[in-house]
CSV table of C-alpha atoms and ligand atoms in Angstrom, one decimal:
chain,number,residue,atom,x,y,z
V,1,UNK,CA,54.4,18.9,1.0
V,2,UNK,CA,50.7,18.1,0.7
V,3,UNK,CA,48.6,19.3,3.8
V,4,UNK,CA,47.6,16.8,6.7
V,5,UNK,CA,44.2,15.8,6.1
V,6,UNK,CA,42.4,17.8,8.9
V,7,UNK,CA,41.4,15.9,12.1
V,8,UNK,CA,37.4,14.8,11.7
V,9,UNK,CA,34.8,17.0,13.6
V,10,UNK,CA,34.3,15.0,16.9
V,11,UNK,CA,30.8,13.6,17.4
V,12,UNK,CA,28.2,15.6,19.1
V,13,UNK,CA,26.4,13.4,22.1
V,14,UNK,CA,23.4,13.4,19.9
V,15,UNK,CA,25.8,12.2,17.0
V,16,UNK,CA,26.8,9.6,19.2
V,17,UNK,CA,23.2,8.7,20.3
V,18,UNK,CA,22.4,8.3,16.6
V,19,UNK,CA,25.1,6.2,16.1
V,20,UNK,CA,24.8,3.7,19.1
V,21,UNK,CA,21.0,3.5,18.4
V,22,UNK,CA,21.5,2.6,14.8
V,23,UNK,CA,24.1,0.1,15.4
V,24,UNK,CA,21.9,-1.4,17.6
V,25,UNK,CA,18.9,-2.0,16.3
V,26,UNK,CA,20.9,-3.5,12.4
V,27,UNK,CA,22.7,-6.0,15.4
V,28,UNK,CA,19.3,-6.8,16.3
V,29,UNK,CA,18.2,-7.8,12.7
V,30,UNK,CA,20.9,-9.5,12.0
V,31,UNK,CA,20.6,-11.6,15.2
V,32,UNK,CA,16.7,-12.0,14.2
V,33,UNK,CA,14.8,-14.0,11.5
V,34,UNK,CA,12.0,-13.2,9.4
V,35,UNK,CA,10.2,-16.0,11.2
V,36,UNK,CA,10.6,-14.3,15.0
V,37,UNK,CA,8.0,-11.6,13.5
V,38,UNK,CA,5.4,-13.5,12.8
V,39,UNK,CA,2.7,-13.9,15.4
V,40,UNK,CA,2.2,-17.0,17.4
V,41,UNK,CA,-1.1,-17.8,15.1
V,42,UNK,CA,-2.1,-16.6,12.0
V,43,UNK,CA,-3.7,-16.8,8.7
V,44,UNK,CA,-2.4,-17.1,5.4
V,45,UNK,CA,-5.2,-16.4,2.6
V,46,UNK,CA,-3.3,-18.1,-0.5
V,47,UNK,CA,-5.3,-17.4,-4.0
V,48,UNK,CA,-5.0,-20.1,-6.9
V,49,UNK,CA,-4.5,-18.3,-10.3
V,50,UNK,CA,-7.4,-19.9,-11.6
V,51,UNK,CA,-9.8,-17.4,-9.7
V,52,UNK,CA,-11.0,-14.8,-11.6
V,53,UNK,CA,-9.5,-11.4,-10.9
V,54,UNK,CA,-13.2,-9.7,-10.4
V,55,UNK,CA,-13.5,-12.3,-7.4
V,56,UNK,CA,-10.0,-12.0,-5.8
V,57,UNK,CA,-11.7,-8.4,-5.4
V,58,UNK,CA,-13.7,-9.8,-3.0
V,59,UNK,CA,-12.0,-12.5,-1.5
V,60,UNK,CA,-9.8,-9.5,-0.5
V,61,UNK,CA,-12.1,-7.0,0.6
V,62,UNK,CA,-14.2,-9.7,2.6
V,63,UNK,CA,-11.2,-10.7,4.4
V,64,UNK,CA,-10.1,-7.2,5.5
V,65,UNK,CA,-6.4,-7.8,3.2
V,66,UNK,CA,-4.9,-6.2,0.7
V,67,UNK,CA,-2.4,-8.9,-0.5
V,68,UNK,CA,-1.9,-12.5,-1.3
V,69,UNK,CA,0.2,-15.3,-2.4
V,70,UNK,CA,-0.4,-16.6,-5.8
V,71,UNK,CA,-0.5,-20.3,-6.3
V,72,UNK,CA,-0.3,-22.1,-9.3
V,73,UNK,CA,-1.7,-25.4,-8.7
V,74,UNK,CA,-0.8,-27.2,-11.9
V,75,UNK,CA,2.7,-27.2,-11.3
V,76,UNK,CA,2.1,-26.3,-7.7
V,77,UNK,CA,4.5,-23.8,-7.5
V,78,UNK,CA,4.4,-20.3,-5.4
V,79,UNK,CA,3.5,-17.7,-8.0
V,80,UNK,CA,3.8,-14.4,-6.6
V,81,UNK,CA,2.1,-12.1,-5.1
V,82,UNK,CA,-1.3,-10.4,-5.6
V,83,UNK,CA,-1.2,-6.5,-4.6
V,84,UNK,CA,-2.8,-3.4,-5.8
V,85,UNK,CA,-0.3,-2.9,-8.2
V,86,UNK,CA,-1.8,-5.4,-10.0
V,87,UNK,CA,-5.3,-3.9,-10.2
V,88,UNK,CA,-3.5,-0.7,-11.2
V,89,UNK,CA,-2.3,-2.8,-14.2
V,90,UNK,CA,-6.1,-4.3,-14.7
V,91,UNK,CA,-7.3,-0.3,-14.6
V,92,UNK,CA,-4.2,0.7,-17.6
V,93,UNK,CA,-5.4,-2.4,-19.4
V,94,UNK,CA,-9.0,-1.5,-19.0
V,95,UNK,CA,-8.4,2.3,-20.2
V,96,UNK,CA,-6.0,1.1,-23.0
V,97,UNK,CA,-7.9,-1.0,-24.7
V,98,UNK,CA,-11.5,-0.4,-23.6
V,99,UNK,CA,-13.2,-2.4,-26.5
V,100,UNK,CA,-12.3,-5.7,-24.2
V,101,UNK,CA,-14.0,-5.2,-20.9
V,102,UNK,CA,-16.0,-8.6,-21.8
V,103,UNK,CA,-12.5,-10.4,-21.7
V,104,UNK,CA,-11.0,-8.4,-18.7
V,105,UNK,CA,-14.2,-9.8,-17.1
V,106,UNK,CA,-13.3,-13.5,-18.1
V,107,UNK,CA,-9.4,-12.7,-17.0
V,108,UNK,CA,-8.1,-14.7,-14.5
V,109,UNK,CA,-5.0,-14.1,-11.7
V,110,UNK,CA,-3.0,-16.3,-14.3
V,111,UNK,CA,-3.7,-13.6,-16.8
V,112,UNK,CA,-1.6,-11.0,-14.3
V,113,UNK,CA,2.2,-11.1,-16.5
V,114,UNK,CA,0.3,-10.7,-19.7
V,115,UNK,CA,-1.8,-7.8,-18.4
V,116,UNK,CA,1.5,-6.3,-17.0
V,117,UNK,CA,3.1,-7.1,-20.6
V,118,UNK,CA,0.5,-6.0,-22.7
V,119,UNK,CA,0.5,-2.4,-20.9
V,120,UNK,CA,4.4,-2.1,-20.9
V,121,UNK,CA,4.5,-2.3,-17.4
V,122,UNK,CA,7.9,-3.0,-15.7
V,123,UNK,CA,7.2,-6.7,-13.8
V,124,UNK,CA,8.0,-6.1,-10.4
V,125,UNK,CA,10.6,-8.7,-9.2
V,126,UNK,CA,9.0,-11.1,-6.5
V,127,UNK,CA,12.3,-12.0,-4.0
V,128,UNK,CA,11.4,-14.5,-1.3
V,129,UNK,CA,13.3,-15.3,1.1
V,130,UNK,CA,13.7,-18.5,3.8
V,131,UNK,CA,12.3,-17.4,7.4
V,132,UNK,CA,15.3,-18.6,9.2
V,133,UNK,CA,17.4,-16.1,7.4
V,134,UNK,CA,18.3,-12.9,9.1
V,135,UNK,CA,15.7,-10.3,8.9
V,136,UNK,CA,18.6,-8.0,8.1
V,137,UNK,CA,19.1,-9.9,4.7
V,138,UNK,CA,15.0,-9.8,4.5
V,139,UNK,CA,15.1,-6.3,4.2
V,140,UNK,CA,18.2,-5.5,2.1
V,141,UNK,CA,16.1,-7.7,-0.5
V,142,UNK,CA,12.8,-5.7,-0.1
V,143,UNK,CA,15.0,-2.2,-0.3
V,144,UNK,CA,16.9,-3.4,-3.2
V,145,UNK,CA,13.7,-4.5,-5.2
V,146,UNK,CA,11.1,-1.6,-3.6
V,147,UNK,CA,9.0,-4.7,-2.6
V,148,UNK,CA,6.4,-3.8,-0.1
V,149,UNK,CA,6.2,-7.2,1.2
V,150,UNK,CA,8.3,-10.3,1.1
V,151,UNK,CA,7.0,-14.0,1.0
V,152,UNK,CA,8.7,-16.5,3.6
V,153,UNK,CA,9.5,-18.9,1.0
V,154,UNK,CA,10.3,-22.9,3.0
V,155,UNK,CA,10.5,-26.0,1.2
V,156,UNK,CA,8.1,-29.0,2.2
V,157,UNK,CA,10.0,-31.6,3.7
V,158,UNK,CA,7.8,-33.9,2.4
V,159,UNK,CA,7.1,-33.3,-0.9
V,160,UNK,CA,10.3,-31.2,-1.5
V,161,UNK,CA,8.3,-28.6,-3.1
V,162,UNK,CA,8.3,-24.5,-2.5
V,163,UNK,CA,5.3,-23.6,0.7
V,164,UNK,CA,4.7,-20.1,1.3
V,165,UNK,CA,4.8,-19.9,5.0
V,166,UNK,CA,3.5,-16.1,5.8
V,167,UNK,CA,4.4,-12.9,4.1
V,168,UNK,CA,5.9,-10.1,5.9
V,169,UNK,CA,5.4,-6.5,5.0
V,170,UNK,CA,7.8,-3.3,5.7
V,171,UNK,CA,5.0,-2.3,8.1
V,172,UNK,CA,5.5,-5.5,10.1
V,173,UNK,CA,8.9,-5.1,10.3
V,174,UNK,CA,9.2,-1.4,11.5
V,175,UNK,CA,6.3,-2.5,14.1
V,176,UNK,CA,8.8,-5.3,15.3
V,177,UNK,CA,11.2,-3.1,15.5
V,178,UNK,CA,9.9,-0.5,17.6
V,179,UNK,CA,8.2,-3.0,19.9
V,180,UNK,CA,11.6,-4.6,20.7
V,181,UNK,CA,14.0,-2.0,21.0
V,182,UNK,CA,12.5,1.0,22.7
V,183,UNK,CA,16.1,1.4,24.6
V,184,UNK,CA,17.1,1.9,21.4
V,185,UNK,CA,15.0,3.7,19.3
V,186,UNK,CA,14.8,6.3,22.4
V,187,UNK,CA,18.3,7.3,21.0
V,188,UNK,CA,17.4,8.8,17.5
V,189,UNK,CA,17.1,12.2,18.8
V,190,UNK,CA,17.4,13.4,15.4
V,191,UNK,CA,14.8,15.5,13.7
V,192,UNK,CA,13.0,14.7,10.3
V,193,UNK,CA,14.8,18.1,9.4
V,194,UNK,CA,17.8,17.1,10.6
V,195,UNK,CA,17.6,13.8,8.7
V,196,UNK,CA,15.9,15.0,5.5
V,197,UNK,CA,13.8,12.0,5.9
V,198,UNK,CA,11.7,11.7,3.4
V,199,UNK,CA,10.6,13.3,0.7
V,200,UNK,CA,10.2,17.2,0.2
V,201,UNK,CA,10.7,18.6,-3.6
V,202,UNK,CA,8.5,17.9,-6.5
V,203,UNK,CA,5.7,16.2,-4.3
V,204,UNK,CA,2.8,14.8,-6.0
V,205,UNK,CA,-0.5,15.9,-4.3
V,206,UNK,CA,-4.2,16.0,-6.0
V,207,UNK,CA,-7.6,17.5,-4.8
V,208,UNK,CA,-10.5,15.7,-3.3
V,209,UNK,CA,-12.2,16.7,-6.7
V,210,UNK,CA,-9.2,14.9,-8.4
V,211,UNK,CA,-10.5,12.2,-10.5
V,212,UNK,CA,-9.6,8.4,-9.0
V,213,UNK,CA,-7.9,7.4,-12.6
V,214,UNK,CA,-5.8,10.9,-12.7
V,215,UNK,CA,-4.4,9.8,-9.4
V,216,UNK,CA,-3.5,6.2,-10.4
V,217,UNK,CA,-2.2,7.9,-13.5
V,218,UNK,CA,0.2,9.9,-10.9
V,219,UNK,CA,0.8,7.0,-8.8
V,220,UNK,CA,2.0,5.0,-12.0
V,221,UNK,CA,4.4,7.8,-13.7
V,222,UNK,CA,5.8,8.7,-10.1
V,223,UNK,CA,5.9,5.1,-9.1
V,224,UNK,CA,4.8,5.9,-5.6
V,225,UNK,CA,2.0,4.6,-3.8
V,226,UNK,CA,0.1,7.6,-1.9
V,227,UNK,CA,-0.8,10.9,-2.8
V,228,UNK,CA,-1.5,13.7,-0.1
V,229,UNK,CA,-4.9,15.3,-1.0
V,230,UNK,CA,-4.9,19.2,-0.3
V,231,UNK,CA,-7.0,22.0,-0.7
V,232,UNK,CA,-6.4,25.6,-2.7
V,233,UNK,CA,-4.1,26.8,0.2
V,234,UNK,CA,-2.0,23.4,0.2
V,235,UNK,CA,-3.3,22.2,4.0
V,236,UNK,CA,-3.6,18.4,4.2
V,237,UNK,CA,-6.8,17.1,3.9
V,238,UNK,CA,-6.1,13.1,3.5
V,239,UNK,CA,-4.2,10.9,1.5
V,240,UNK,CA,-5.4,8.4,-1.6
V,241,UNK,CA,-3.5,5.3,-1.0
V,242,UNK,CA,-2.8,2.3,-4.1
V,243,UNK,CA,-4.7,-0.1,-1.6
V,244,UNK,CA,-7.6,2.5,-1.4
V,245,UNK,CA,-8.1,1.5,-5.5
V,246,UNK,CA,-9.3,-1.8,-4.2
V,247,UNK,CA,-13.4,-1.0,-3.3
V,248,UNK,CA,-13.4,1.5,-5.8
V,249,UNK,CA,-13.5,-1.7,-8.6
V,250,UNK,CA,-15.1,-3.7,-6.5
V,251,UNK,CA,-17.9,-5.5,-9.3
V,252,UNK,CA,-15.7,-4.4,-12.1
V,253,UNK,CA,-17.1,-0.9,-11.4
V,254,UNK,CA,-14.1,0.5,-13.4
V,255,UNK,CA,-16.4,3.3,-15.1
V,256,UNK,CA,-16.6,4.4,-11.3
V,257,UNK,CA,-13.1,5.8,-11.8
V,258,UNK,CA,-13.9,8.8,-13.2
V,259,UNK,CA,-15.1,9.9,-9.4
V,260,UNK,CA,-13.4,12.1,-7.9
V,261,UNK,CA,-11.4,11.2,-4.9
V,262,UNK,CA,-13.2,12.3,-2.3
V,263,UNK,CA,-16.3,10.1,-3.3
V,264,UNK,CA,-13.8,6.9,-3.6
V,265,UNK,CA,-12.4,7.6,0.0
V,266,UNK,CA,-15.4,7.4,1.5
V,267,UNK,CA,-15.5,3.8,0.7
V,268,UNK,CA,-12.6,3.4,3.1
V,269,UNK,CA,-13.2,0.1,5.6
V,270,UNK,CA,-14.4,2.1,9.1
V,271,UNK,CA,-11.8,0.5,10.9
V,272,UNK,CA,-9.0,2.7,8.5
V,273,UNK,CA,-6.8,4.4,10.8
V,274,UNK,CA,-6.6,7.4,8.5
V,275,UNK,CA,-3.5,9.3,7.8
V,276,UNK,CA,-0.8,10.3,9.6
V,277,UNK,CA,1.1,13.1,10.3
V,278,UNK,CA,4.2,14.9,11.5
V,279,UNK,CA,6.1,18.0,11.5
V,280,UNK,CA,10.3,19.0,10.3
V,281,UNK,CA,10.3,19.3,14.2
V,282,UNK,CA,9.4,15.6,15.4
V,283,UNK,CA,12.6,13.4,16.5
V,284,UNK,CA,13.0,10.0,14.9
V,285,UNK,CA,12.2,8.2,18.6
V,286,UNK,CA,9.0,10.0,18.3
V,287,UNK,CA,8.0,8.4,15.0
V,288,UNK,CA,9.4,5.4,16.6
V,289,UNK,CA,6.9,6.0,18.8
V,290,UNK,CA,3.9,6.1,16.5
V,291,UNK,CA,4.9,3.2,15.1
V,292,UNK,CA,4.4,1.1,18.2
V,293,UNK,CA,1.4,2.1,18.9
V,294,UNK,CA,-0.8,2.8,15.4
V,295,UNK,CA,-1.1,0.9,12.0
V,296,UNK,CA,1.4,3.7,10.3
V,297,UNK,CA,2.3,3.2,6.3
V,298,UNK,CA,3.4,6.7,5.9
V,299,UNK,CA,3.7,10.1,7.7
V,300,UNK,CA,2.7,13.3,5.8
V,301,UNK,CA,4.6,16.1,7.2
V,302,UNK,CA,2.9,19.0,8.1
V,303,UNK,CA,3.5,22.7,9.3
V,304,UNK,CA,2.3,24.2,11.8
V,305,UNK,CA,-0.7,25.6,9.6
V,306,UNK,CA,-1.3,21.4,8.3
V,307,UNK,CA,0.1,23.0,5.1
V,308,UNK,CA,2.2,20.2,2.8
V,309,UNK,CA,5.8,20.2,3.3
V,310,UNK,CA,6.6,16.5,2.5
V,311,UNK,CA,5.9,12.4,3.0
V,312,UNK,CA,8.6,10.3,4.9
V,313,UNK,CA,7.4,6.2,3.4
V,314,UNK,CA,8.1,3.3,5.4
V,315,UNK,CA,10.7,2.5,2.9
V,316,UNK,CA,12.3,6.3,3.4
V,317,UNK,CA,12.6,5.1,7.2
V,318,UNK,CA,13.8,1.5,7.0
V,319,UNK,CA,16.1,2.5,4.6
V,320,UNK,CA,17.7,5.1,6.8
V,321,UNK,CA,17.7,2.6,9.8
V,322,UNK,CA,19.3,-0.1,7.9
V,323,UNK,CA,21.8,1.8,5.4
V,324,UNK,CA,22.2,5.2,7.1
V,325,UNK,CA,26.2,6.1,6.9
V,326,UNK,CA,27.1,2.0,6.7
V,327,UNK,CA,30.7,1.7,6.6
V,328,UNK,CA,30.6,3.0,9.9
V,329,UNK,CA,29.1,0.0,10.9
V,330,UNK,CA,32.5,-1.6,9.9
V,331,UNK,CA,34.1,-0.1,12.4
U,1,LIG,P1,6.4,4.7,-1.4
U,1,LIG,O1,5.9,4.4,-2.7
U,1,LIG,O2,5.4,5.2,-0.5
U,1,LIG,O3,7.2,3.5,-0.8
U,1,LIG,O4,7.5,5.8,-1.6
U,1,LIG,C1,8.6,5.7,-2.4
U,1,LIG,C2,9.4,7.0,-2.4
U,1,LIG,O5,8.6,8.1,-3.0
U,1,LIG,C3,9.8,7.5,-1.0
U,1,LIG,O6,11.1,8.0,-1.0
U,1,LIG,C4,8.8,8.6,-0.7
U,1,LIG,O7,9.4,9.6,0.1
U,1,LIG,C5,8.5,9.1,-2.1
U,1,LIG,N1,7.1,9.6,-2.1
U,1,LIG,C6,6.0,9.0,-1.6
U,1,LIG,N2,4.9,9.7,-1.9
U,1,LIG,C7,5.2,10.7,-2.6
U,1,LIG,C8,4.5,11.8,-3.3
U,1,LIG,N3,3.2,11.9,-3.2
U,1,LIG,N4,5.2,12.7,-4.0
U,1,LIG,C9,6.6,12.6,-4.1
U,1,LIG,N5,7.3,11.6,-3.5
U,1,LIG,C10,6.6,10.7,-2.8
């Protein structure tokens, strides 16, 4: 006779902490829209895809963004978004075939799929979603996809046509989070160690005097979207982020790229909060608690001699919150 299964380890309290914290806060997205995060007022800066791409540089850069939605006004349609993923694309373009800068120059936001074909460049998949729909659905869209942001996608009563009403980004959502659910987030006593959050093997780093274009080049065949910058011993000395790409072309300065990265982070806007970091040690509530207070898009984790040990992404922490042993949700 085939053994009894044996009878599961019972739950430690800080097991069942975890546990009542995460169920929690996935109740409180479902029971939330995509709307409820958007703030009382704000602005939406929408491009048309007639504007060429050397002045949706500084469109962006004037307004203090790093995205927008793409409109297509001869069908007036919602055309996706505009990130530095795309400029990426312009940079491969630029070094693949450098005999047409004088046409990249002419290129328009329109011209953005072809660039992306013409470089063999996997499209990303732009998912929208309605803003009354549960913010939990938002985000099983963006972790499904790796989309960084989402549009709110509504259609005009009016004209019956597709109106972008606001995007929201994973940053925006872990902010709402934390802001509404400190009761609950004060229950992930868990450690980063304890968690594995994040990454930790096979990290991709680079040196300040790391060329900008070998880092995008990293960026690209890792597919992440920040790289910790160390020095000889492996401490942290910042990171190069894919929005920090955005001054460095500013002007179609794309010969600039061959500066190393410390030069390009120095063109960081003064009001960048800088990186942030973490050790092995630090409990989930804690990042929680970060989060709340400071524009976080990713922790670096540190030792205690600020040596490298790994990078937990906003996606590494939404994704534990949201799918993070599931089917006991079901029960
Ligand atoms: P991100 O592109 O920041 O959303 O991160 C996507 C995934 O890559 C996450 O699981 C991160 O932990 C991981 N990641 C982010 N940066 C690095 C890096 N520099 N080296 C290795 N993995 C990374």
């Amino acid at each position: 006779m085939a053994d009894a299964p044996p009878d599961p380890k019972p739950l430690s309290p800080l097991d069942k902490d975890q546990r009542q914290g995460l169920k929690a806060i996935r109740e409180f997205l479902r029971k939330r829209t995509s709307y409820d995060v958007l703030p009382l007022s704000f602005r939406l800066i929408v491009l048309d895809t007639d504007l060429l791409i050397k002045k949706s540089l500084n469109i962006l850069i004037q307004n203090s963004i790093v995205s927008a939605p793409l409109w297509d006004s001869h069908i007036s349609r919602f055309a996706g978004i505009l990130t530095a993923t795309d400029y990426i694309n312009v940079i491969q373009y630029h070094c693949q075939f450098p005999d047409e800068m004088s046409k990249l120059d002419q290129f328009r936001l329109a011209s953005l799929p072809d660039i992306e074909k013409a470089i063999g460049a996997t499209p990303i998949e732009t998912v929208s979603v309605h803003p009354s729909k549960p913010l939990y659905e938002a985000l099983r869209r963006m972790l499904k996809t790796r989309a960084r942001r989402i549009p709110l996608v509504d259609l005009d009563e009016e004209t019956g046509r597709e109106t972008v009403i606001s995007v929201i980004t994973q940053y925006r959502i872990l902010k709402f989070i934390a802001v509404n659910n400190e009761h609950n987030t004060i229950l992930l006593k868990k450690t980063v160690r304890d968690l594995q959050l994040g990454t930790y093997t096979d990290l991709a780093v680079a040196r300040m005097g790391t060329t900008v274009l070998e880092v995008i080049n990293l960026m690209v065949s890792r597919n992440i979207s920040c790289v910790p910058i160390v020095d000889s011993e492996n401490r942290v000395l910042n990171a190069f982020e894919a929005v920090d790409i955005i001054p460095c072309i500013k002007g179609g300065a794309y010969d600039e790229l061959n500066g190393s990265v410390g030069e390009a982070l120095c063109k960081r806007p003064e009001d960048n909060p800088g990186i942030f970091t973490c050790s092995e040690d630090d409990r989930l509530d804690s990042i929680f608690d970060t989060i709340r207070k400071s524009r976080v898009h990713r922790l670096v984790v540190v030792d205690d001699e600020n040596k490298l040990k790994g990078v937990i992404s906003l996606s590494d922490i939404l994704k534990y919150v949201l799918l993070h042993g599931e089917e006991d949700d079901a029960a």
